[in-house]
Coordinates of C-alpha atoms in Angstrom, one line a residue:
X101 CA -10.9 0.4 -6.5
X102 CA -12.8 -2.7 -7.5
X103 CA -15.7 -2.0 -5.1
X104 CA -16.7 1.3 -3.5
X105 CA -18.6 2.2 -0.3
X106 CA -21.4 3.5 -2.5
X107 CA -21.8 0.0 -4.0
X108 CA -21.9 -1.3 -0.4
X109 CA -24.6 1.3 0.6
X110 CA -26.7 0.5 -2.4
X111 CA -26.5 -3.2 -1.6
X112 CA -27.4 -2.3 2.0
X113 CA -30.7 -0.9 0.9
X114 CA -31.4 -4.0 -1.1
X115 CA -30.5 -6.1 1.9
X116 CA -33.1 -4.2 4.0
X117 CA -35.8 -4.9 1.4
X118 CA -34.7 -8.6 1.3
X119 CA -35.0 -8.9 5.0
X120 CA -38.5 -7.5 4.9
X121 CA -39.5 -9.9 2.2
X122 CA -38.0 -12.9 4.0
X123 CA -39.7 -11.9 7.2
X124 CA -43.0 -11.4 5.4
X125 CA -42.8 -14.7 3.6
X126 CA -41.3 -16.8 6.5
X127 CA -43.2 -15.4 9.4
X128 CA -46.4 -14.9 7.5
X129 CA -46.3 -18.4 6.3
X130 CA -45.5 -19.8 9.7
X131 CA -48.3 -17.9 11.3
X132 CA -50.8 -18.9 8.6
X133 CA -49.8 -22.5 8.8
X134 CA -50.1 -22.5 12.6
X135 CA -53.5 -20.9 12.5
X136 CA -55.0 -23.0 9.7
X137 CA -53.0 -26.2 10.0
X138 CA -52.3 -25.8 6.3
X139 CA -49.1 -26.1 4.2
X140 CA -46.3 -23.5 4.6
X141 CA -46.7 -20.1 3.1
X142 CA -45.8 -20.0 -0.6
X143 CA -47.5 -23.2 -1.7
X144 CA -50.7 -21.4 -2.5
X145 CA -51.3 -17.7 -1.8
X146 CA -54.3 -17.0 -4.1
X147 CA -56.9 -17.5 -1.4
X148 CA -55.0 -16.1 1.6
X149 CA -55.8 -12.9 3.2
X150 CA -52.6 -11.0 2.6
X151 CA -53.6 -8.0 4.5
X152 CA -54.2 -10.1 7.6
X153 CA -50.9 -11.8 7.2
X154 CA -49.0 -8.5 6.8
X155 CA -50.8 -7.2 9.9
X156 CA -49.6 -10.3 11.9
X157 CA -46.1 -10.0 10.6
X158 CA -45.9 -6.3 11.4
X159 CA -47.1 -6.9 14.9
X160 CA -44.5 -9.6 15.3
X161 CA -41.7 -7.4 14.1
X162 CA -42.8 -4.6 16.4
X163 CA -42.8 -7.0 19.3
X164 CA -39.4 -8.3 18.3
X165 CA -37.5 -5.3 16.9
X166 CA -34.1 -6.9 17.6
X167 CA -34.6 -9.1 14.5
X168 CA -33.8 -6.3 12.0
X169 CA -30.7 -5.0 13.8
X170 CA -29.3 -8.5 14.4
X171 CA -29.8 -9.4 10.7
X172 CA -28.4 -6.1 9.5
X173 CA -25.3 -6.4 11.7
X174 CA -24.5 -9.8 10.3
X175 CA -25.1 -8.9 6.7
X176 CA -23.2 -5.6 7.0
X177 CA -20.3 -7.4 8.5
X178 CA -20.3 -9.8 5.6
X179 CA -20.5 -7.0 3.1
X180 CA -17.7 -5.0 4.7
X181 CA -15.6 -8.1 4.5
X182 CA -16.2 -8.5 0.8
X183 CA -15.5 -4.8 0.3
X184 CA -12.2 -5.1 2.1
X185 CA -11.3 -8.3 0.3
X186 CA -11.8 -6.8 -3.1
X187 CA -9.4 -3.9 -2.2
X188 CA -7.0 -5.8 0.1
X189 CA -3.9 -5.3 -2.0
X190 CA -4.4 -1.5 -2.3
X191 CA -5.2 -1.2 1.4
X192 CA -2.4 -3.3 2.9
X193 CA 0.5 -2.5 0.5
X194 CA 2.4 0.4 2.1
X195 CA 4.1 3.3 0.4
X196 CA 7.8 2.4 0.5
X197 CA 9.1 3.1 4.0
X198 CA 5.7 4.1 5.5
X199 CA 5.6 1.0 7.7
X200 CA 6.4 0.1 11.2
X201 CA 6.3 -2.9 13.5
X202 CA 7.1 -6.2 11.8
X203 CA 7.2 -5.8 8.0
X204 CA 6.6 -9.5 7.6
X205 CA 3.9 -9.6 10.3
X206 CA 0.9 -11.9 10.0
X207 CA -1.7 -9.2 10.8
X208 CA -1.5 -5.8 9.0
X209 CA -3.0 -2.8 10.9
X210 CA -3.7 0.0 8.5
X211 CA -3.9 3.4 9.9
X212 CA -5.5 6.4 8.1
X213 CA -4.5 9.5 9.9
X214 CA -4.1 13.3 9.7
X215 CA -1.3 15.0 11.6
X216 CA -3.7 17.9 12.5
X217 CA -6.2 15.5 14.1
X218 CA -6.0 15.6 17.9
X219 CA -7.6 12.1 18.2
X220 CA -4.9 10.7 16.0
X221 CA -2.4 11.8 18.6
X222 CA -3.9 9.4 21.1
X223 CA -4.4 6.8 18.4
X224 CA -0.7 7.0 17.7
X225 CA 0.1 6.1 21.3
X226 CA -2.3 3.1 21.1
X227 CA -0.8 1.8 17.9
X228 CA 2.8 2.3 19.2
X229 CA 1.9 0.3 22.3
X230 CA 0.3 -2.4 20.2
X231 CA 3.4 -2.7 18.0
X232 CA 5.7 -2.8 21.0
X233 CA 3.7 -5.6 22.7
X234 CA 2.8 -7.7 19.6
X235 CA 5.8 -8.5 17.4
X236 CA 3.5 -10.1 14.8
X237 CA 1.8 -7.1 13.5
X238 CA 2.7 -4.8 10.6
X239 CA 1.7 -1.2 10.8
X240 CA 0.8 0.4 7.5
X241 CA 0.5 4.2 7.6
X242 CA -1.7 6.0 5.2
X243 CA -1.6 9.8 5.2
X244 CA -5.2 11.0 5.0
X245 CA -5.0 14.8 5.1
X246 CA -8.5 16.1 5.3
X247 CA -8.4 18.9 7.9
X248 CA -6.3 21.7 6.5
X249 CA -3.8 22.8 3.9
X250 CA -1.1 22.4 6.6
X251 CA -2.2 18.7 6.8
X252 CA -1.4 18.4 3.1
X253 CA 2.1 19.8 3.6
X254 CA 2.8 17.6 6.7
X255 CA 1.6 14.5 4.7
X256 CA 3.9 15.3 1.8
X257 CA 6.8 15.8 4.3
X258 CA 6.1 12.4 5.9
X259 CA 6.3 10.7 2.5
X260 CA 9.6 12.5 1.8
X261 CA 10.7 11.1 5.2
X262 CA 9.8 7.6 4.1
X263 CA 11.9 8.0 0.9
X264 CA 14.8 9.2 3.1
X265 CA 14.4 6.2 5.5
X266 CA 13.4 8.4 8.3
X267 CA 9.6 7.9 8.4
X268 CA 9.2 6.7 12.0
X269 CA 11.4 9.5 13.2
X270 CA 9.3 12.1 11.5
X271 CA 6.0 10.4 12.3
X272 CA 6.7 10.1 16.0
X273 CA 8.0 13.6 16.2
X274 CA 4.9 15.1 14.5
X275 CA 2.6 13.6 17.1
X276 CA 4.9 14.1 20.1
X277 CA 5.8 17.7 19.4
X278 CA 3.2 20.0 21.0
X279 CA 1.4 22.7 19.1
X280 CA -0.9 23.2 16.1
X281 CA 0.2 21.8 12.8
X282 CA 1.5 24.8 10.8
X283 CA 4.3 25.2 8.2
X284 CA 6.9 26.4 10.8
X285 CA 6.2 23.4 13.1
X286 CA 6.4 20.9 10.2
X287 CA 9.8 22.3 9.1
X288 CA 11.0 22.3 12.7
X289 CA 10.1 18.6 12.8
X290 CA 11.8 18.0 9.5
X291 CA 15.0 19.3 11.1
X292 CA 14.7 17.5 14.4
X293 CA 13.9 14.2 12.7
X294 CA 17.1 14.4 10.7
X295 CA 15.7 14.8 7.2
X296 CA 17.6 16.5 4.4
X297 CA 15.9 19.9 4.2
X298 CA 16.7 20.5 0.5
X299 CA 15.5 17.1 -0.4
X300 CA 12.3 17.6 1.6
X301 CA 11.6 21.0 0.1
X302 CA 11.9 19.5 -3.4
X303 CA 9.6 16.6 -2.4
X304 CA 6.9 18.9 -1.2
X305 CA 6.2 19.7 -4.9
X306 CA 6.6 16.1 -6.1
X307 CA 3.8 15.0 -8.5
X308 CA 4.5 11.4 -7.5
X309 CA 4.0 12.1 -3.8
X310 CA 0.8 14.1 -4.5
X311 CA -0.4 11.1 -6.5
X312 CA 0.2 8.9 -3.4
X313 CA -1.8 11.3 -1.2
X314 CA -4.7 11.3 -3.8
X315 CA -4.6 7.5 -3.9
X316 CA -5.0 7.4 -0.1
X317 CA -7.9 9.8 -0.2
X318 CA -9.6 7.9 -3.0
X319 CA -9.1 4.6 -1.1
X320 CA -10.5 6.1 2.1
X321 CA -13.6 7.4 0.2
X322 CA -14.0 4.0 -1.4
X323 CA -14.1 2.4 2.0
X324 CA -16.5 5.0 3.3
X325 CA -14.1 6.6 5.8
X326 CA -15.4 10.0 7.0
X327 CA -12.7 11.0 9.4
X328 CA -9.5 10.2 11.3
X329 CA -8.2 8.1 12.8
X330 CA -9.6 5.1 11.0
X331 CA -8.2 1.6 11.0
X332 CA -8.5 -1.5 8.8
X333 CA -7.7 -4.7 10.6
X334 CA -8.6 -8.0 9.0
X335 CA -12.2 -7.7 7.9
X336 CA -13.0 -4.8 10.2
X337 CA -13.1 -1.0 9.7
X338 CA -12.7 0.9 13.0
X339 CA -13.5 4.6 13.0
X340 CA -12.4 7.1 15.6
X341 CA -10.2 6.9 18.6
X342 CA -11.3 3.4 19.5
X343 CA -8.5 2.8 22.0
X344 CA -5.8 0.2 22.6
X345 CA -8.2 -2.5 23.8
X346 CA -10.4 -2.4 20.8
X347 CA -7.4 -2.5 18.4
X348 CA -5.9 -5.4 20.3
X349 CA -9.3 -7.2 20.0
X350 CA -9.5 -6.6 16.3
X351 CA -6.0 -8.0 15.8
X352 CA -6.9 -11.1 17.8
X353 CA -10.0 -11.6 15.7
X354 CA -8.1 -11.2 12.4
X355 CA -5.5 -13.7 13.6
X356 CA -8.1 -16.2 14.6
X357 CA -9.9 -15.9 11.2
X358 CA -6.6 -16.4 9.4
X359 CA -5.9 -19.5 11.5
X360 CA -9.4 -20.9 10.8
X361 CA -9.1 -20.3 7.1
X362 CA -5.7 -22.1 7.1
X363 CA -7.2 -25.1 9.0
X364 CA -10.0 -25.3 6.5
X365 CA -7.6 -25.2 3.6
X366 CA -5.5 -27.9 5.1
X367 CA -8.6 -30.1 5.6
X368 CA -9.6 -29.6 2.0
X369 CA -6.1 -30.5 0.8
X370 CA -6.0 -33.6 3.1
X371 CA -9.5 -34.6 1.8

């Protein structure tokens, strides 16, 4: 991965310090200029009472605490966008067959999930509804088994299903079949989804499929994902069972950003 979540968090700390410095310089200078009628802060600081300025700035920030969260929200959103942009190809390129919706859709919705995750079961319904109603989205599934060894086996079986052209059959059945994810249940779904049992049994030990699972886990860690379900839509990372409405909103935002970028590019070309 070109950029990791650790890089993002380290930059986040630097951002906090930068905000403090800007507020100290900007607000302190403004207050000093207002009180003395002198030039803006920064033109000459040798004779100023820095302690007094810091006290004024501190009191101002305490009186307006919304300044820091607002600034952090905007800056974090910008940094998340950069993080996703630098890993975009790895995130949005699906494992062969592990895709649903419109393969040529204009908005990829990337789903990190674990078959043993109860919240992913509801998330599956939300994503299925979204794909049924919006024919312009591409659903990219990323097996992210983090809950149990049975999750690993189910994830390997799902990739085998993808290779056999039966991914959606298996994926839907895993979430729609009641019961805890265990070996016997996974094998039962393999049969009901129409997979070749011998082929699947062989694939469960495939180094290539294990490498794909590791790739997904590494990618998730690089993005700072801590659980399932998690979604990547445009320049947003959504964690948890956020629901249909929030996913639909994220898709609309991603589509609007794409349209805005296209308009800007056309203007540059015309100019």
